[in-house]
Each structure stands twice: as structure tokens, then as C-alpha cells.
Amino acid sequence: GSFEATTTEQPATGPAVTPADILVVDDNEDNRAVLERRLGRQGHRVTSATGGRAALELARRERFDLVLLDVLMPDLDGIELLQIIKEKSPQTECIMVTAHQSIPLVIRAIKLGAYDYLVKPTTPEDVSQTLERALERVDAVVERDARFPDGVPDPLGDLLDVAAIAMEQHDV
């Protein structure tokens, strides 16, 4: 099938944040364009997809730090796409965006790994603050993984191992 995706890179003029690879998924062209421009001006590399299937194709080929994901789309809904993205790339943060606030839907999205949930119409401040918090989490995970390539040490497990050895040596 065919799909439409665009990538924009613009010089940073916004606040100093770590530039990120962001995927914007929304079937509404105006919503996509506004987010693309706003995030591009902040120095992020923005790729956009016109719907769930196009986003799925992109997510299979590229890794994104963050995905802004519309919940209701005609071809593949955002909840299904969230589940697929988190299975493929657990470190990718997903922010759900929807005009229809439904508590069961919010709970389901969070349980499936969504970082947060924004209700349209969103303000630039809401998007920026949520994005910044999500990207701080991405940076922390990247830093942790770099420091501990074999996995995060388990200090309690190490302590219990030492205690078990000590108990064996002293016949406790």
C-alpha cells in the first residue's frame, strides 16, 4: 500500500532541549502540520505519518525517541499502534493525543505503556511540557543503558548473595 510521510529538519530557535527523533501520527493534516512546525522549530527531527499504517511502516524501518499518536484514525487506531510500537521499541515514549477523553481509554493506553495523554485542543505549553518530561525519561534510559550495558545491577540481589555466602561459611 502507499502512504505519505514527510520529514522536516529546521534550525533550533526554541528552548534548549536535546534534539530528538519524533514521529507525529495524525490523520488530520492541519494537526500534523502544526506539530511538525512547532517541534521542528524546537530543533527536533520530525517525521509525520498520515495514519496508523503509514506510522507502522516507518516504525519498522526507523527508531524514534518519541511518538505523538492520535488515538482515533480510520486505518489503524492509536491504541493498537501504541501496543505494536512498545513491543518493538520499549524505550520509545508515546504520547497519546485525542479529542475524545475516555477514562477507560486513558487507563488502557497507560497500561500499554503510553507516557501521557493529551486532550485536543492542546496548547503549545501542554505539548512542550509533556514532550520535555518524556524526553527527559528517554535521556535517562539512554544514559542508564550506556552505564550498564549488561543490565542494571541489582544491589539487593547482590547483598542477598553475599549474605548467603557468609551464612554458608559460618554454618548458620
mmCIF file of C-alpha atoms in Angstrom:
data_model
loop_
_atom_site.group_PDB
_atom_site.id
_atom_site.type_symbol
_atom_site.label_atom_id
_atom_site.label_comp_id
_atom_site.label_asym_id
_atom_site.label_seq_id
_atom_site.Cartn_x
_atom_site.Cartn_y
_atom_site.Cartn_z
ATOM 1 C CA GLY A 1 0.000 0.000 0.000
ATOM 2 C CA SER A 2 1.007 3.575 -0.403
ATOM 3 C CA PHE A 3 1.389 6.010 2.424
ATOM 4 C CA GLU A 4 2.527 9.533 2.890
ATOM 5 C CA ALA A 5 5.291 10.558 5.263
ATOM 6 C CA THR A 6 7.361 13.693 5.478
ATOM 7 C CA THR A 7 10.451 14.626 7.443
ATOM 8 C CA THR A 8 11.349 18.161 8.437
ATOM 9 C CA GLU A 9 14.549 19.445 9.968
ATOM 10 C CA GLN A 10 14.740 23.064 10.943
ATOM 11 C CA PRO A 11 17.272 25.078 12.926
ATOM 12 C CA ALA A 12 16.545 25.280 16.629
ATOM 13 C CA THR A 13 15.024 28.559 17.747
ATOM 14 C CA GLY A 14 13.116 27.288 20.764
ATOM 15 C CA PRO A 15 14.297 26.336 24.250
ATOM 16 C CA ALA A 16 17.431 24.253 24.620
ATOM 17 C CA VAL A 17 16.346 20.629 24.685
ATOM 18 C CA THR A 18 18.096 17.526 23.439
ATOM 19 C CA PRO A 19 17.128 17.177 19.780
ATOM 20 C CA ALA A 20 15.023 14.060 19.368
ATOM 21 C CA ASP A 21 13.680 11.895 16.562
ATOM 22 C CA ILE A 22 9.920 12.359 16.803
ATOM 23 C CA LEU A 23 7.143 10.679 14.852
ATOM 24 C CA VAL A 24 3.843 12.570 14.616
ATOM 25 C CA VAL A 25 0.891 10.362 13.679
ATOM 26 C CA ASP A 26 -2.410 12.064 12.884
ATOM 27 C CA ASP A 27 -4.871 11.646 10.032
ATOM 28 C CA ASN A 28 -5.713 15.375 10.270
ATOM 29 C CA GLU A 29 -3.349 17.322 8.008
ATOM 30 C CA ASP A 30 -3.703 20.608 9.949
ATOM 31 C CA ASN A 31 -2.871 18.953 13.280
ATOM 32 C CA ARG A 32 0.160 17.244 11.748
ATOM 33 C CA ALA A 33 1.432 20.435 10.117
ATOM 34 C CA VAL A 34 1.154 22.487 13.328
ATOM 35 C CA LEU A 35 3.008 19.870 15.375
ATOM 36 C CA GLU A 36 5.664 19.410 12.660
ATOM 37 C CA ARG A 37 6.386 23.161 12.531
ATOM 38 C CA ARG A 38 6.362 23.630 16.299
ATOM 39 C CA LEU A 39 8.621 20.648 17.021
ATOM 40 C CA GLY A 40 10.914 21.433 14.083
ATOM 41 C CA ARG A 41 11.416 24.974 15.402
ATOM 42 C CA GLN A 42 12.486 23.448 18.721
ATOM 43 C CA GLY A 43 15.272 21.609 16.913
ATOM 44 C CA HIS A 44 13.737 18.141 16.722
ATOM 45 C CA ARG A 45 13.880 15.866 13.685
ATOM 46 C CA VAL A 46 10.219 15.344 12.894
ATOM 47 C CA THR A 47 8.722 12.657 10.701
ATOM 48 C CA SER A 48 4.989 12.561 10.207
ATOM 49 C CA ALA A 49 2.571 9.908 9.086
ATOM 50 C CA THR A 50 -0.969 10.307 7.772
ATOM 51 C CA GLY A 51 -2.291 7.335 9.695
ATOM 52 C CA GLY A 52 -1.601 4.189 11.635
ATOM 53 C CA ARG A 53 -0.477 2.001 8.735
ATOM 54 C CA ALA A 54 1.983 4.623 7.462
ATOM 55 C CA ALA A 55 3.340 5.034 11.004
ATOM 56 C CA LEU A 56 3.702 1.280 11.372
ATOM 57 C CA GLU A 57 5.746 1.131 8.172
ATOM 58 C CA LEU A 58 8.010 3.945 9.412
ATOM 59 C CA ALA A 59 8.386 2.401 12.877
ATOM 60 C CA ARG A 60 9.515 -0.867 11.278
ATOM 61 C CA ARG A 61 12.316 0.952 9.403
ATOM 62 C CA GLU A 62 13.396 3.627 11.881
ATOM 63 C CA ARG A 63 13.755 4.130 15.625
ATOM 64 C CA PHE A 64 12.058 7.129 17.196
ATOM 65 C CA ASP A 65 12.697 8.636 20.623
ATOM 66 C CA LEU A 66 9.109 9.768 20.916
ATOM 67 C CA VAL A 67 5.799 9.277 19.119
ATOM 68 C CA LEU A 68 2.870 11.715 19.290
ATOM 69 C CA LEU A 69 -0.014 9.443 18.444
ATOM 70 C CA ASP A 70 -3.613 10.309 17.579
ATOM 71 C CA VAL A 71 -5.988 7.772 19.114
ATOM 72 C CA LEU A 72 -8.766 7.723 16.520
ATOM 73 C CA MET A 73 -7.615 7.077 12.955
ATOM 74 C CA PRO A 74 -9.512 5.324 10.180
ATOM 75 C CA ASP A 75 -6.957 2.688 9.168
ATOM 76 C CA LEU A 76 -5.315 1.533 12.430
ATOM 77 C CA ASP A 77 -6.241 3.030 15.770
ATOM 78 C CA GLY A 78 -3.668 4.634 18.033
ATOM 79 C CA ILE A 79 -4.106 2.097 20.834
ATOM 80 C CA GLU A 80 -3.243 -0.810 18.513
ATOM 81 C CA LEU A 81 -0.293 1.141 17.129
ATOM 82 C CA LEU A 82 0.900 2.012 20.665
ATOM 83 C CA GLN A 83 0.941 -1.672 21.544
ATOM 84 C CA ILE A 84 2.977 -2.555 18.427
ATOM 85 C CA ILE A 85 5.459 0.307 18.935
ATOM 86 C CA LYS A 86 6.049 -0.557 22.614
ATOM 87 C CA GLU A 87 6.573 -4.248 21.764
ATOM 88 C CA LYS A 88 9.118 -3.366 19.061
ATOM 89 C CA SER A 89 10.821 -0.499 20.888
ATOM 90 C CA PRO A 90 10.025 -0.337 24.637
ATOM 91 C CA GLN A 91 12.310 2.679 25.139
ATOM 92 C CA THR A 92 10.272 4.807 22.693
ATOM 93 C CA GLU A 93 7.967 7.108 24.647
ATOM 94 C CA CYS A 94 4.458 7.526 23.263
ATOM 95 C CA ILE A 95 2.152 10.441 23.993
ATOM 96 C CA MET A 96 -1.458 9.814 23.030
ATOM 97 C CA VAL A 97 -3.443 12.733 21.601
ATOM 98 C CA THR A 98 -7.223 12.686 21.216
ATOM 99 C CA ALA A 99 -10.310 14.861 21.050
ATOM 100 C CA HIS A 100 -12.323 12.230 22.925
ATOM 101 C CA GLN A 101 -11.419 11.908 26.576
ATOM 102 C CA SER A 102 -12.452 8.499 27.830
ATOM 103 C CA ILE A 103 -11.172 7.316 31.203
ATOM 104 C CA PRO A 104 -11.169 3.608 30.193
ATOM 105 C CA LEU A 105 -9.210 4.521 27.047
ATOM 106 C CA VAL A 106 -6.698 6.582 29.056
ATOM 107 C CA ILE A 107 -6.219 3.700 31.514
ATOM 108 C CA ARG A 108 -5.756 1.203 28.686
ATOM 109 C CA ALA A 109 -3.190 3.442 26.961
ATOM 110 C CA ILE A 110 -1.187 3.950 30.164
ATOM 111 C CA LYS A 111 -1.266 0.206 30.916
ATOM 112 C CA LEU A 112 0.056 -0.459 27.402
ATOM 113 C CA GLY A 113 2.975 1.897 28.040
ATOM 114 C CA ALA A 114 1.855 5.369 26.945
ATOM 115 C CA TYR A 115 3.856 8.071 28.707
ATOM 116 C CA ASP A 116 0.967 10.545 28.835
ATOM 117 C CA TYR A 117 -2.322 11.539 27.276
ATOM 118 C CA LEU A 118 -3.175 14.968 25.815
ATOM 119 C CA VAL A 119 -6.723 16.080 25.019
ATOM 120 C CA LYS A 120 -7.331 18.251 21.925
ATOM 121 C CA PRO A 121 -7.305 21.118 21.551
ATOM 122 C CA THR A 122 -3.845 21.179 23.088
ATOM 123 C CA THR A 123 -1.927 24.310 23.925
ATOM 124 C CA PRO A 124 1.687 24.745 22.803
ATOM 125 C CA GLU A 125 2.639 24.797 26.509
ATOM 126 C CA ASP A 126 0.905 21.462 27.207
ATOM 127 C CA VAL A 127 2.657 19.806 24.286
ATOM 128 C CA SER A 128 6.065 21.328 25.143
ATOM 129 C CA GLN A 129 5.928 20.426 28.838
ATOM 130 C CA THR A 130 4.739 16.864 28.226
ATOM 131 C CA LEU A 131 7.295 16.386 25.463
ATOM 132 C CA GLU A 132 10.116 17.733 27.617
ATOM 133 C CA ARG A 133 9.248 15.381 30.514
ATOM 134 C CA ALA A 134 9.014 12.393 28.158
ATOM 135 C CA LEU A 135 12.362 13.248 26.545
ATOM 136 C CA GLU A 136 13.996 13.572 29.987
ATOM 137 C CA ARG A 137 12.871 9.990 30.598
ATOM 138 C CA VAL A 138 14.294 8.910 27.214
ATOM 139 C CA ASP A 139 17.631 10.586 28.068
ATOM 140 C CA ALA A 140 17.702 8.881 31.496
ATOM 141 C CA VAL A 141 17.080 5.451 29.939
ATOM 142 C CA VAL A 142 19.776 6.018 27.293
ATOM 143 C CA GLU A 143 22.235 7.125 29.983
ATOM 144 C CA ARG A 144 21.361 4.140 32.207
ATOM 145 C CA ASP A 145 21.766 1.697 29.313
ATOM 146 C CA ALA A 146 25.149 3.240 28.435
ATOM 147 C CA ARG A 147 26.349 2.934 32.049
ATOM 148 C CA PHE A 148 25.088 -0.628 32.452
ATOM 149 C CA PRO A 149 25.297 -2.408 29.068
ATOM 150 C CA ASP A 150 24.718 -5.802 30.768
ATOM 151 C CA GLY A 151 21.634 -4.573 32.623
ATOM 152 C CA VAL A 152 21.082 -2.542 35.750
ATOM 153 C CA PRO A 153 22.786 -4.068 38.791
ATOM 154 C CA ASP A 154 20.523 -5.422 41.495
ATOM 155 C CA PRO A 155 22.063 -4.218 44.788
ATOM 156 C CA LEU A 156 19.561 -6.153 46.903
ATOM 157 C CA GLY A 157 20.248 -9.345 44.964
ATOM 158 C CA ASP A 158 24.000 -8.792 45.357
ATOM 159 C CA LEU A 159 23.567 -8.204 49.091
ATOM 160 C CA LEU A 160 21.473 -11.369 49.465
ATOM 161 C CA ASP A 161 24.147 -13.359 47.575
ATOM 162 C CA VAL A 162 26.858 -12.037 49.925
ATOM 163 C CA ALA A 163 24.679 -12.841 52.947
ATOM 164 C CA ALA A 164 24.036 -16.383 51.681
ATOM 165 C CA ILE A 165 27.758 -16.982 51.158
ATOM 166 C CA ALA A 166 28.551 -15.615 54.647
ATOM 167 C CA MET A 167 25.876 -17.830 56.190
ATOM 168 C CA GLU A 168 27.320 -20.905 54.411
ATOM 169 C CA GLN A 169 30.828 -20.095 55.579
ATOM 170 C CA HIS A 170 29.677 -19.777 59.201
ATOM 171 C CA ASP A 171 27.271 -22.731 59.126
ATOM 172 C CA VAL A 172 24.312 -20.516 60.034
#
